[in-house]
Tab-separated table of C-alpha atoms in Angstrom:
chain	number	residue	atom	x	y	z
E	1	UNK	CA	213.341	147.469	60.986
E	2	UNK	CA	214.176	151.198	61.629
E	3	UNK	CA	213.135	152.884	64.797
E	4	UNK	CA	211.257	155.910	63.613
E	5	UNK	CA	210.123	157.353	66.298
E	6	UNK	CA	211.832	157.154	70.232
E	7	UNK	CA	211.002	158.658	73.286
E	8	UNK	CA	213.672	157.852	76.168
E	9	UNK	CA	212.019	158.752	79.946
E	10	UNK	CA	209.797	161.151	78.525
E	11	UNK	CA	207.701	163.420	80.921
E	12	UNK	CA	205.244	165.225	79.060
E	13	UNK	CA	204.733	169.021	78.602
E	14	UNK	CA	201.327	170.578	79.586
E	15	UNK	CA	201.443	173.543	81.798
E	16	UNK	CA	198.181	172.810	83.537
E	17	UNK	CA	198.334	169.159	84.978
E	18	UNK	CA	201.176	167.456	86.398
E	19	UNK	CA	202.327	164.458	85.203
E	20	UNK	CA	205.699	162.902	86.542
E	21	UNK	CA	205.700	159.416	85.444
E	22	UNK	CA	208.213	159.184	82.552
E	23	UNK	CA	207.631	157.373	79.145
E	24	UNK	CA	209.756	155.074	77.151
E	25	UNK	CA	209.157	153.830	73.933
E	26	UNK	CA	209.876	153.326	70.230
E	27	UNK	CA	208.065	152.836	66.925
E	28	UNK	CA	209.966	151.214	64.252
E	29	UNK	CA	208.842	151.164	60.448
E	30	UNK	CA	205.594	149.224	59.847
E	31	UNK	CA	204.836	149.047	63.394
E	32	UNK	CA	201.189	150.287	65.205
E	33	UNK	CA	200.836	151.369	68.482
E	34	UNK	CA	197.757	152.189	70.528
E	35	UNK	CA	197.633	154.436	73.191
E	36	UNK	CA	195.001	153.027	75.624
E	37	UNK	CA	193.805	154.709	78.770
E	38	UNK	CA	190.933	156.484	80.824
E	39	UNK	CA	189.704	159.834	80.209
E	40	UNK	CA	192.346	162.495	81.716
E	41	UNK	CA	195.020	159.470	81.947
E	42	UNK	CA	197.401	161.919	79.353
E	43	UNK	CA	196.574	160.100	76.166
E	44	UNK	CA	196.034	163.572	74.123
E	45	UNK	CA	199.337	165.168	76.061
E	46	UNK	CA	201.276	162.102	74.941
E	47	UNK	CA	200.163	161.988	71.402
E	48	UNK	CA	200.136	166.170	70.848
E	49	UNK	CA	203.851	165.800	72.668
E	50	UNK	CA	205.059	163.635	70.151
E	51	UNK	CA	204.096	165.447	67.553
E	52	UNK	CA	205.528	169.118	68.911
E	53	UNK	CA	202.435	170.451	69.887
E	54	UNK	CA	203.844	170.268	73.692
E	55	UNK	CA	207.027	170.349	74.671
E	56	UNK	CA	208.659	167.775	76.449
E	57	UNK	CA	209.878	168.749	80.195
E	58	UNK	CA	212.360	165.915	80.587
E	59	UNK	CA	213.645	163.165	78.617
E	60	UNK	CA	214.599	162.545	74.905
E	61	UNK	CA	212.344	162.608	71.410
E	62	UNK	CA	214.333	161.907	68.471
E	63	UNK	CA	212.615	161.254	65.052
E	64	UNK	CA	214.272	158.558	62.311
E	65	UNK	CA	212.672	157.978	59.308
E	66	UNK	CA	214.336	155.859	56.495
E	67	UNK	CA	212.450	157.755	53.486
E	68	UNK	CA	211.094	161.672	52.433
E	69	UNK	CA	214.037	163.484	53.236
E	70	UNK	CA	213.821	162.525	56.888
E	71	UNK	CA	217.550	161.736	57.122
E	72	UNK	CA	218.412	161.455	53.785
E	73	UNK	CA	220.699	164.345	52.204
E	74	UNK	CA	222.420	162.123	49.780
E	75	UNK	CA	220.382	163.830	47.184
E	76	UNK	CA	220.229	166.809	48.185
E	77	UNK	CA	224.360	167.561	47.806
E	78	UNK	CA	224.278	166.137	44.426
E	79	UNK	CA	221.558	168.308	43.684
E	80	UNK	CA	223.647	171.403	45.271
E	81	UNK	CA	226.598	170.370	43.729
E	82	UNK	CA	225.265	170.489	40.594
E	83	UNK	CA	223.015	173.850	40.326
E	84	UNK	CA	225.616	175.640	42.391
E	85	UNK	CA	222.527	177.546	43.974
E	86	UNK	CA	223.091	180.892	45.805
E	87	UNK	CA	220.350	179.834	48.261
E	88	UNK	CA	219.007	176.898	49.551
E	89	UNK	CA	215.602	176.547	51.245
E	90	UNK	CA	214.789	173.437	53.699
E	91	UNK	CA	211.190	172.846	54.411
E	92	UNK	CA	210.959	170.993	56.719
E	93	UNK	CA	211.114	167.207	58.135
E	94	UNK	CA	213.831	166.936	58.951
E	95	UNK	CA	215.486	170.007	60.378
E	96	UNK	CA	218.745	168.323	61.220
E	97	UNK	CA	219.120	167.609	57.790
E	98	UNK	CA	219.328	171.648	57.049
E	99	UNK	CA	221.683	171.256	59.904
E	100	UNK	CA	224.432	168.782	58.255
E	101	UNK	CA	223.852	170.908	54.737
E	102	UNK	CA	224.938	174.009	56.389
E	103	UNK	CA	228.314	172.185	57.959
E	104	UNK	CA	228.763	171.189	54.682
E	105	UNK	CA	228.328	174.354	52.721
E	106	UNK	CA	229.137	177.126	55.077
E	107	UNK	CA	229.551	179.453	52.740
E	108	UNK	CA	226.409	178.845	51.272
E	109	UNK	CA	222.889	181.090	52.230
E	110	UNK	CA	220.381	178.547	53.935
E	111	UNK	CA	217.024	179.534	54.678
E	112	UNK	CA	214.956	176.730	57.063
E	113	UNK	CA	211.385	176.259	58.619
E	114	UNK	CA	210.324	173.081	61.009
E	115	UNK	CA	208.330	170.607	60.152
E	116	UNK	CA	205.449	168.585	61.828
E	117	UNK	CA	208.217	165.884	62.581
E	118	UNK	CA	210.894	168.106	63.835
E	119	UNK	CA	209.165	168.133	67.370
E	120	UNK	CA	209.108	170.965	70.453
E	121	UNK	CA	211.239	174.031	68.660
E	122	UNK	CA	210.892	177.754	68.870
E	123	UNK	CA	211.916	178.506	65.388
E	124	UNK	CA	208.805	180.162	63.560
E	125	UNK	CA	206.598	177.833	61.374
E	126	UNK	CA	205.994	180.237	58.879
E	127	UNK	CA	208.692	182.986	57.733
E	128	UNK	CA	209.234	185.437	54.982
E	129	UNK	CA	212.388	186.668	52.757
E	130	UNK	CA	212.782	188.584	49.298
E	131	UNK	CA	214.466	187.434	46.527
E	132	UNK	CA	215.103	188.923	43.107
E	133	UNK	CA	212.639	191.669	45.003
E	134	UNK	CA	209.747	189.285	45.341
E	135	UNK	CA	208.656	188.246	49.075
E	136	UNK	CA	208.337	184.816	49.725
E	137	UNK	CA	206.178	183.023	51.936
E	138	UNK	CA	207.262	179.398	52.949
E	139	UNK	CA	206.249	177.296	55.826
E	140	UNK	CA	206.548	173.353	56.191
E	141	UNK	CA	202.571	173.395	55.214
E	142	UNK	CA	201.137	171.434	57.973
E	143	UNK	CA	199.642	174.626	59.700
E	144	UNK	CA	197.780	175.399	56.261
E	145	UNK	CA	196.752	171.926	56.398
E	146	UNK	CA	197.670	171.378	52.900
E	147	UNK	CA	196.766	167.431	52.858
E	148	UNK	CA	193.257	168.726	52.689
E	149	UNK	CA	194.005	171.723	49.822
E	150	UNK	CA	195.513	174.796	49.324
E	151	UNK	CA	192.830	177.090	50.359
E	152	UNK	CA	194.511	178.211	53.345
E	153	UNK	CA	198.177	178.262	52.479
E	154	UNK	CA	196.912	180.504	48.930
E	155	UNK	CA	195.357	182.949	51.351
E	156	UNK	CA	198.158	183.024	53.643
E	157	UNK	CA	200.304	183.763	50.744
E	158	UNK	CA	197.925	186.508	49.496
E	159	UNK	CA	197.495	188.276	52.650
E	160	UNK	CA	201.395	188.166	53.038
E	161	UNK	CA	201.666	189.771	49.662
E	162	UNK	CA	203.736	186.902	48.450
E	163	UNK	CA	205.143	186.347	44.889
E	164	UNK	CA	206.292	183.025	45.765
E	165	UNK	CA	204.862	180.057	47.946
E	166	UNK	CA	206.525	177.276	49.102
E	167	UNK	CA	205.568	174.347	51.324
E	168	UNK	CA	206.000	170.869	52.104
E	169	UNK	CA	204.426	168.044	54.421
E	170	UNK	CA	202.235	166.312	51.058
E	171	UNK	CA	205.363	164.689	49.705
E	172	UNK	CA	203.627	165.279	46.366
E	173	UNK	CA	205.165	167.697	44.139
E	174	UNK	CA	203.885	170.579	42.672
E	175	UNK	CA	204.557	173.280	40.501
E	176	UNK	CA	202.342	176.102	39.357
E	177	UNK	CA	201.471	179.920	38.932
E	178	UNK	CA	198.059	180.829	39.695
E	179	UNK	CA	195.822	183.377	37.568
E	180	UNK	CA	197.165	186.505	39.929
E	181	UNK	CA	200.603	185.648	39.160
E	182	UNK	CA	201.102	183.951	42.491
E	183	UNK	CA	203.900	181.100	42.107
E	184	UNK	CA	203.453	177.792	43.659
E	185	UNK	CA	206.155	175.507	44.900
E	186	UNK	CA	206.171	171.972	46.820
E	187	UNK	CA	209.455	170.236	45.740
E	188	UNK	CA	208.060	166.631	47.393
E	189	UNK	CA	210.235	164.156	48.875
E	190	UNK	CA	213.927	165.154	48.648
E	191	UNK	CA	214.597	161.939	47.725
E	192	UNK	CA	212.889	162.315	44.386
E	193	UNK	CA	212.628	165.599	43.565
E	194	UNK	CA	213.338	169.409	44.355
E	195	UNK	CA	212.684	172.499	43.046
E	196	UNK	CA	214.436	175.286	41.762
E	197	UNK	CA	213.617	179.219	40.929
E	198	UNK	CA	215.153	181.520	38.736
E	199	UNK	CA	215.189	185.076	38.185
E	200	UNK	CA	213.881	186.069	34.869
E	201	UNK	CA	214.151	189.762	34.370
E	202	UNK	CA	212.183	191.166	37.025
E	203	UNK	CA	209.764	187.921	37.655
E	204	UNK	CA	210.678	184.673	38.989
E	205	UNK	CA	210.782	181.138	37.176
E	206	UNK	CA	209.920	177.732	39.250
E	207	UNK	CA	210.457	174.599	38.148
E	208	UNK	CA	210.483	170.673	39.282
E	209	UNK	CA	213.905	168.885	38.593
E	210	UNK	CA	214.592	164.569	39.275
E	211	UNK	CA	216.760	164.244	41.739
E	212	UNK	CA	220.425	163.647	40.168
């Protein structure tokens, strides 16, 4: 099975304890693992570590997963080889797949935000661009918590004066324009789906397209 998840002599990050013995393990698809230990034993630092909440003072964290996007750009370049885009936006999970894009297409405008599974980074979680003259407001989506609803990521948006929202993180696509105008966007799992927007006079257009 694929290892999804490795830490090689991991020391964990918090500032205000001290914790110097280093951690080595890996997860690999369909696998469970507990995390046993007494109270203050670094159970919580481990686990928020892992998941880029702390950053990791020594070692290596490297993240594989075998479906989502995460690793998987072979749909992605078909689908940028055949819209011939003038900008690409990555949301997220993984990060190093923006990367390889970008070698690829050099030429080619890329704009990128890290996910919950890119780990310890200091790249903004949320940022902001204009298009066509309409801000956008995109962020992987786990910070708006958008497995439990939209509520916050909406209000983000609206406070932002966005035109255009886009996030990630569900792997369930959507596609819609609320009341206010306010456009919608998750494109899902990149290997399914993506989404593309178009200029239409001086509004925008969104849409969900199959994967080629």
């Amino acid at each position: 099975m694929q290892t999804i998840i490795s830490l090689q002599n991991g020391i964990a990050g918090d500032l205000n304890r001290r914790f110097d013995t280093p951690i080595n393990f890996e997860l690999r698809e369909g696998e469970h693992l507990a995390v046993i230990g007494v109270n203050g034993s670094g159970k919580s630092t481990l686990i928020q570590t892992v998941t880029g909440q702390l950053f990791l003072k020594t070692g290596k964290l490297s993240f594989d997963f075998g479906s989502d996007s995460h690793r998987y750009t072979g749909g992605m370049i078909q689908a940028i080889e055949e819209q011939q885009p003038d900008l690409v936006v990555h949301l997220g999970d993984l990060q190093r797949d923006a990367e390889e894009l970008a070698l690829l297409y050099p030429k080619l405008s890329m704009v990128t935000v890290p996910g919950n599974c890119d780990g310890w980074t200091t790249d903004p979680l949320e940022r902001q661009f204009m298009v066509c003259g309409k801000r956008v407001l995109l962020s992987h989506g786990h910070i708006w918590h958008v497995k439990q609803g939209y509520d916050a990521a909406l209000r983000a948006a609206r406070n932002a004066g966005a035109h255009l929202l886009l996030f990630g993180h569900t792997h369930r696509p959507c596609c819609f324009q609320e009341p206010d105008g306010l456009w919608v966007l998750n494109p899902g799992s990149a290997r399914s789906t993506f989404g593309l927007v178009l200029p239409e006079g001086e509004a925008l257009s969104c849409s969900l397209l199959d994967m080629p």
